[in-house]
Short mmCIF file of C-alpha atoms in Angstrom, two decimals:
data_model
loop_
_atom_site.label_atom_id
_atom_site.label_comp_id
_atom_site.label_asym_id
_atom_site.label_seq_id
_atom_site.Cartn_x
_atom_site.Cartn_y
_atom_site.Cartn_z
CA GLU A 22 0.00 0.00 0.00
CA LEU A 23 2.88 2.37 0.79
CA SER A 24 6.30 0.90 0.01
CA GLU A 25 9.26 2.78 1.50
CA GLY A 26 12.87 2.49 2.59
CA PRO A 27 14.48 -0.16 0.35
CA ARG A 28 17.88 -1.28 1.63
CA TRP A 29 20.31 -3.59 -0.12
CA ASP A 30 22.24 -6.07 2.03
CA ASP A 31 25.55 -7.15 0.49
CA GLU A 32 25.93 -10.04 2.93
CA THR A 33 22.71 -11.78 1.88
CA ALA A 34 22.18 -10.24 -1.58
CA THR A 35 18.65 -9.28 -0.58
CA VAL A 36 16.64 -6.08 -0.41
CA THR A 37 14.52 -5.17 2.63
CA TRP A 38 11.71 -2.61 2.62
CA VAL A 39 8.51 -1.73 4.46
CA ASP A 40 4.84 -1.27 3.72
CA ILE A 41 4.14 1.58 6.14
CA VAL A 42 0.35 1.40 6.16
CA GLN A 43 0.11 -2.40 6.28
CA GLY A 44 2.73 -2.55 9.05
CA GLN A 45 4.80 -5.09 7.16
CA VAL A 46 8.52 -5.63 6.65
CA LEU A 47 9.38 -7.43 3.41
CA ARG A 48 12.56 -9.00 2.11
CA GLY A 49 13.27 -10.21 -1.39
CA VAL A 50 15.76 -11.07 -4.10
CA VAL A 51 16.34 -9.08 -7.26
CA THR A 52 15.92 -11.01 -10.50
CA ALA A 53 16.44 -9.76 -14.05
CA ASP A 54 12.91 -8.37 -14.22
CA GLU A 55 11.56 -7.85 -10.70
CA VAL A 56 11.98 -8.07 -6.98
CA VAL A 57 10.46 -11.24 -5.54
CA GLY A 58 9.70 -10.65 -1.88
CA GLU A 59 7.93 -12.07 1.13
CA VAL A 60 6.67 -10.67 4.42
CA VAL A 61 9.15 -11.32 7.23
CA LEU A 62 7.52 -9.18 9.92
CA ASP A 63 3.86 -8.28 10.36
CA LEU A 64 3.07 -5.60 12.94
CA PRO A 65 -0.29 -4.36 14.26
CA ASP A 66 0.45 -0.70 13.51
CA THR A 67 2.47 1.37 11.06
CA VAL A 68 6.13 0.57 10.44
CA GLY A 69 8.43 3.40 9.45
CA PHE A 70 11.67 1.58 8.63
CA ALA A 71 13.50 -1.73 8.67
CA VAL A 72 17.29 -1.85 8.89
CA PRO A 73 19.09 -5.20 8.57
CA THR A 74 21.64 -5.84 11.33
CA SER A 75 25.05 -7.45 10.94
CA ASP A 76 23.91 -10.63 12.72
CA GLY A 77 20.95 -11.20 10.40
CA GLY A 78 18.32 -9.50 12.53
CA LEU A 79 16.31 -6.31 12.06
CA LEU A 80 15.84 -2.90 13.63
CA SER A 81 12.31 -1.76 12.84
CA GLY A 82 10.42 1.46 13.50
CA ALA A 83 7.25 0.04 15.05
CA HIS A 84 5.08 3.17 15.02
CA ASP A 85 6.34 4.95 18.16
CA ARG A 86 9.26 2.73 19.25
CA VAL A 87 12.13 0.65 17.90
CA LEU A 88 11.66 -3.10 17.67
CA VAL A 89 14.81 -5.24 17.75
CA VAL A 90 14.27 -8.62 16.10
CA SER A 91 17.00 -11.23 16.59
CA PRO A 92 17.80 -13.82 13.90
CA ASP A 93 15.90 -16.43 15.95
CA GLY A 94 12.80 -14.22 16.03
CA THR A 95 13.17 -12.94 19.59
CA ARG A 96 11.79 -9.42 19.92
CA HIS A 97 12.77 -6.56 22.22
CA GLU A 98 11.14 -3.10 22.23
CA SER A 99 12.59 0.27 23.16
CA ARG A 100 10.59 2.73 25.16
CA PRO A 101 8.33 5.01 23.07
CA LEU A 102 10.39 7.69 21.34
CA VAL A 103 7.41 9.79 20.24
CA ASP A 104 3.98 10.50 21.70
CA ARG A 105 1.40 8.73 19.55
CA THR A 106 -1.40 10.70 21.24
CA GLN A 107 0.09 13.79 19.55
CA GLU A 108 -0.25 12.19 16.09
CA LEU A 109 3.48 11.44 15.90
CA ARG A 110 5.15 8.30 14.54
CA LEU A 111 8.60 7.13 13.52
CA ASN A 112 9.49 7.42 9.85
CA ASP A 113 12.80 6.84 8.05
CA ALA A 114 16.07 5.74 9.68
CA ALA A 115 19.67 4.85 8.85
CA VAL A 116 22.75 3.53 10.61
CA ASP A 117 25.69 5.89 11.09
CA PRO A 118 29.32 4.87 10.35
CA ALA A 119 29.77 3.77 13.98
CA GLY A 120 26.69 1.54 13.97
CA ARG A 121 24.26 3.83 15.81
CA LEU A 122 20.66 4.05 14.61
CA VAL A 123 19.48 7.53 13.63
CA ALA A 124 15.72 7.82 13.12
CA GLY A 125 13.29 10.58 12.26
CA SER A 126 9.65 11.20 13.07
CA LEU A 127 6.72 12.89 11.40
CA THR A 128 3.40 14.46 12.29
CA ASN A 129 0.44 12.64 10.75
CA ASP A 130 -1.38 15.92 10.20
CA HIS A 131 1.77 17.58 8.79
CA ARG A 132 1.69 20.39 11.33
CA PRO A 133 5.04 22.15 11.17
CA GLY A 134 7.82 21.93 13.72
CA ASP A 135 6.86 18.95 15.90
CA ALA A 136 8.98 16.20 14.30
CA GLN A 137 12.52 15.32 15.41
CA LEU A 138 15.67 13.45 14.49
CA PHE A 139 16.97 10.98 17.12
CA ARG A 140 20.19 9.12 17.72
CA LEU A 141 19.80 5.79 19.52
CA GLU A 142 22.51 4.00 21.45
CA PRO A 143 22.76 0.22 21.91
CA ASP A 144 21.55 0.54 25.51
CA GLY A 145 18.28 2.10 24.33
CA THR A 146 18.96 5.69 25.32
CA SER A 147 18.14 8.38 22.77
CA THR A 148 19.31 11.90 22.01
CA VAL A 149 17.52 14.51 19.91
CA LEU A 150 19.86 15.63 17.13
CA ARG A 151 17.41 18.11 15.63
CA ASP A 152 13.92 19.33 16.41
CA GLY A 153 11.61 21.72 14.59
CA LEU A 154 11.10 19.36 11.64
CA THR A 155 7.80 18.36 10.03
CA LEU A 156 8.59 15.11 8.18
CA ALA A 157 12.10 13.78 8.81
CA ASN A 158 13.17 11.58 5.92
CA GLY A 159 16.10 10.35 3.85
CA ILE A 160 19.06 10.19 6.26
CA GLY A 161 22.63 9.72 5.02
CA TRP A 162 26.31 10.51 5.63
CA SER A 163 29.26 11.67 3.57
CA PRO A 164 31.83 8.93 2.80
CA ASP A 165 34.11 10.11 5.63
CA GLY A 166 31.17 10.28 8.06
CA GLY A 167 31.85 13.93 8.82
CA THR A 168 28.59 15.28 7.40
CA ILE A 169 25.04 14.10 8.03
CA TYR A 170 22.19 14.81 5.60
CA VAL A 171 18.47 14.67 6.34
CA ASN A 172 15.40 15.63 4.33
CA ASP A 173 12.45 17.54 5.75
CA SER A 174 9.91 16.56 3.12
CA ILE A 175 7.02 18.95 3.76
CA PRO A 176 8.93 22.25 3.51
CA GLY A 177 11.13 20.62 0.85
CA THR A 178 14.51 21.14 2.50
CA VAL A 179 17.67 19.01 2.47
CA TRP A 180 19.64 19.76 5.63
CA ALA A 181 23.33 19.13 6.35
CA ALA A 182 25.36 19.32 9.56
CA ASP A 183 28.80 18.43 10.87
CA TYR A 184 28.79 14.93 12.38
CA ASP A 185 31.29 13.58 14.89
CA VAL A 186 31.45 9.83 14.30
CA ALA A 187 33.24 9.13 17.59
CA SER A 188 30.52 10.70 19.76
CA GLY A 189 27.53 10.92 17.43
CA SER A 190 27.18 14.63 18.15
CA VAL A 191 25.91 17.12 15.56
CA GLU A 192 26.46 20.83 15.11
CA GLY A 193 26.08 23.54 12.49
CA TRP A 194 22.80 22.65 10.79
CA ARG A 195 22.52 24.40 7.43
CA VAL A 196 20.32 24.27 4.33
CA LEU A 197 22.01 22.26 1.61
CA VAL A 198 19.14 22.30 -0.91
CA GLY A 199 16.16 24.62 -0.55
CA GLU A 200 14.32 23.81 -3.76
CA LEU A 201 13.78 20.48 -5.45
CA HIS A 202 11.53 19.00 -8.12
CA GLY A 203 8.99 17.33 -5.86
CA SER A 204 9.34 16.77 -2.12
CA PRO A 205 12.69 15.33 -0.95
CA ASP A 206 11.93 11.82 0.25
CA GLY A 207 14.53 9.03 0.14
CA LEU A 208 18.23 9.92 0.19
CA THR A 209 21.46 8.01 -0.25
CA VAL A 210 25.12 8.95 -0.70
CA ASP A 211 27.44 7.15 -3.10
CA ALA A 212 31.14 6.33 -2.67
CA ASP A 213 32.14 9.60 -4.38
CA GLY A 214 30.07 11.69 -1.97
CA ARG A 215 27.28 12.49 -4.42
CA ILE A 216 23.85 12.83 -2.78
CA TRP A 217 20.92 11.15 -4.51
CA VAL A 218 17.48 12.45 -3.51
CA ALA A 219 14.15 10.97 -4.57
CA GLY A 220 11.62 13.67 -5.46
CA TRP A 221 8.21 12.49 -4.30
CA ASN A 222 5.38 13.56 -6.62
CA ALA A 223 7.94 14.45 -9.29
CA SER A 224 8.80 10.98 -10.62
CA ARG A 225 12.52 11.66 -10.57
CA VAL A 226 15.76 11.25 -8.64
CA THR A 227 18.15 14.21 -8.46
CA CYS A 228 21.89 13.90 -7.89
CA PHE A 229 23.84 16.65 -6.09
#
């Protein structure tokens, strides 16, 4: 119903993505003509992201919290990171060069300024890296890890900031791209440092 967040896993040669509305995590193989996938996780509410872990498990954005799924199927939940009574839910996420999960949130009614960007540590603690967002999306890093990028889809802004890989701290947020064909949605960075941004409602991907 709403496919998002495809991630390629070199170790298993599979792609993982989510159906946000159906609350499903899917995994599949790429053939010459299509992606053949199956549901590997079915949740009772929305799912914002699914990130494969190095041991074969998953980190999944289960509406308002992070669900850790071990390879044997064992599940552990974090505390809620957002207040679902305020029409907030988790959205996109990515893993930083040191292995920390960085996740964004959105407001279901798209009211401005109430979404955030979080950094999560292995012990479950979280730190707000940026607030004042509306729909945090498309998180990535420069090849050296020294710059973080994040999309705020509703105002149409691609943000950048200095990122300290050792501590996970961020400073110096600045507008990298203020206008784009369509709303900036997914984002990835290639080995040469080029930033690829999917323009929702524009049927295109733009490279910076």
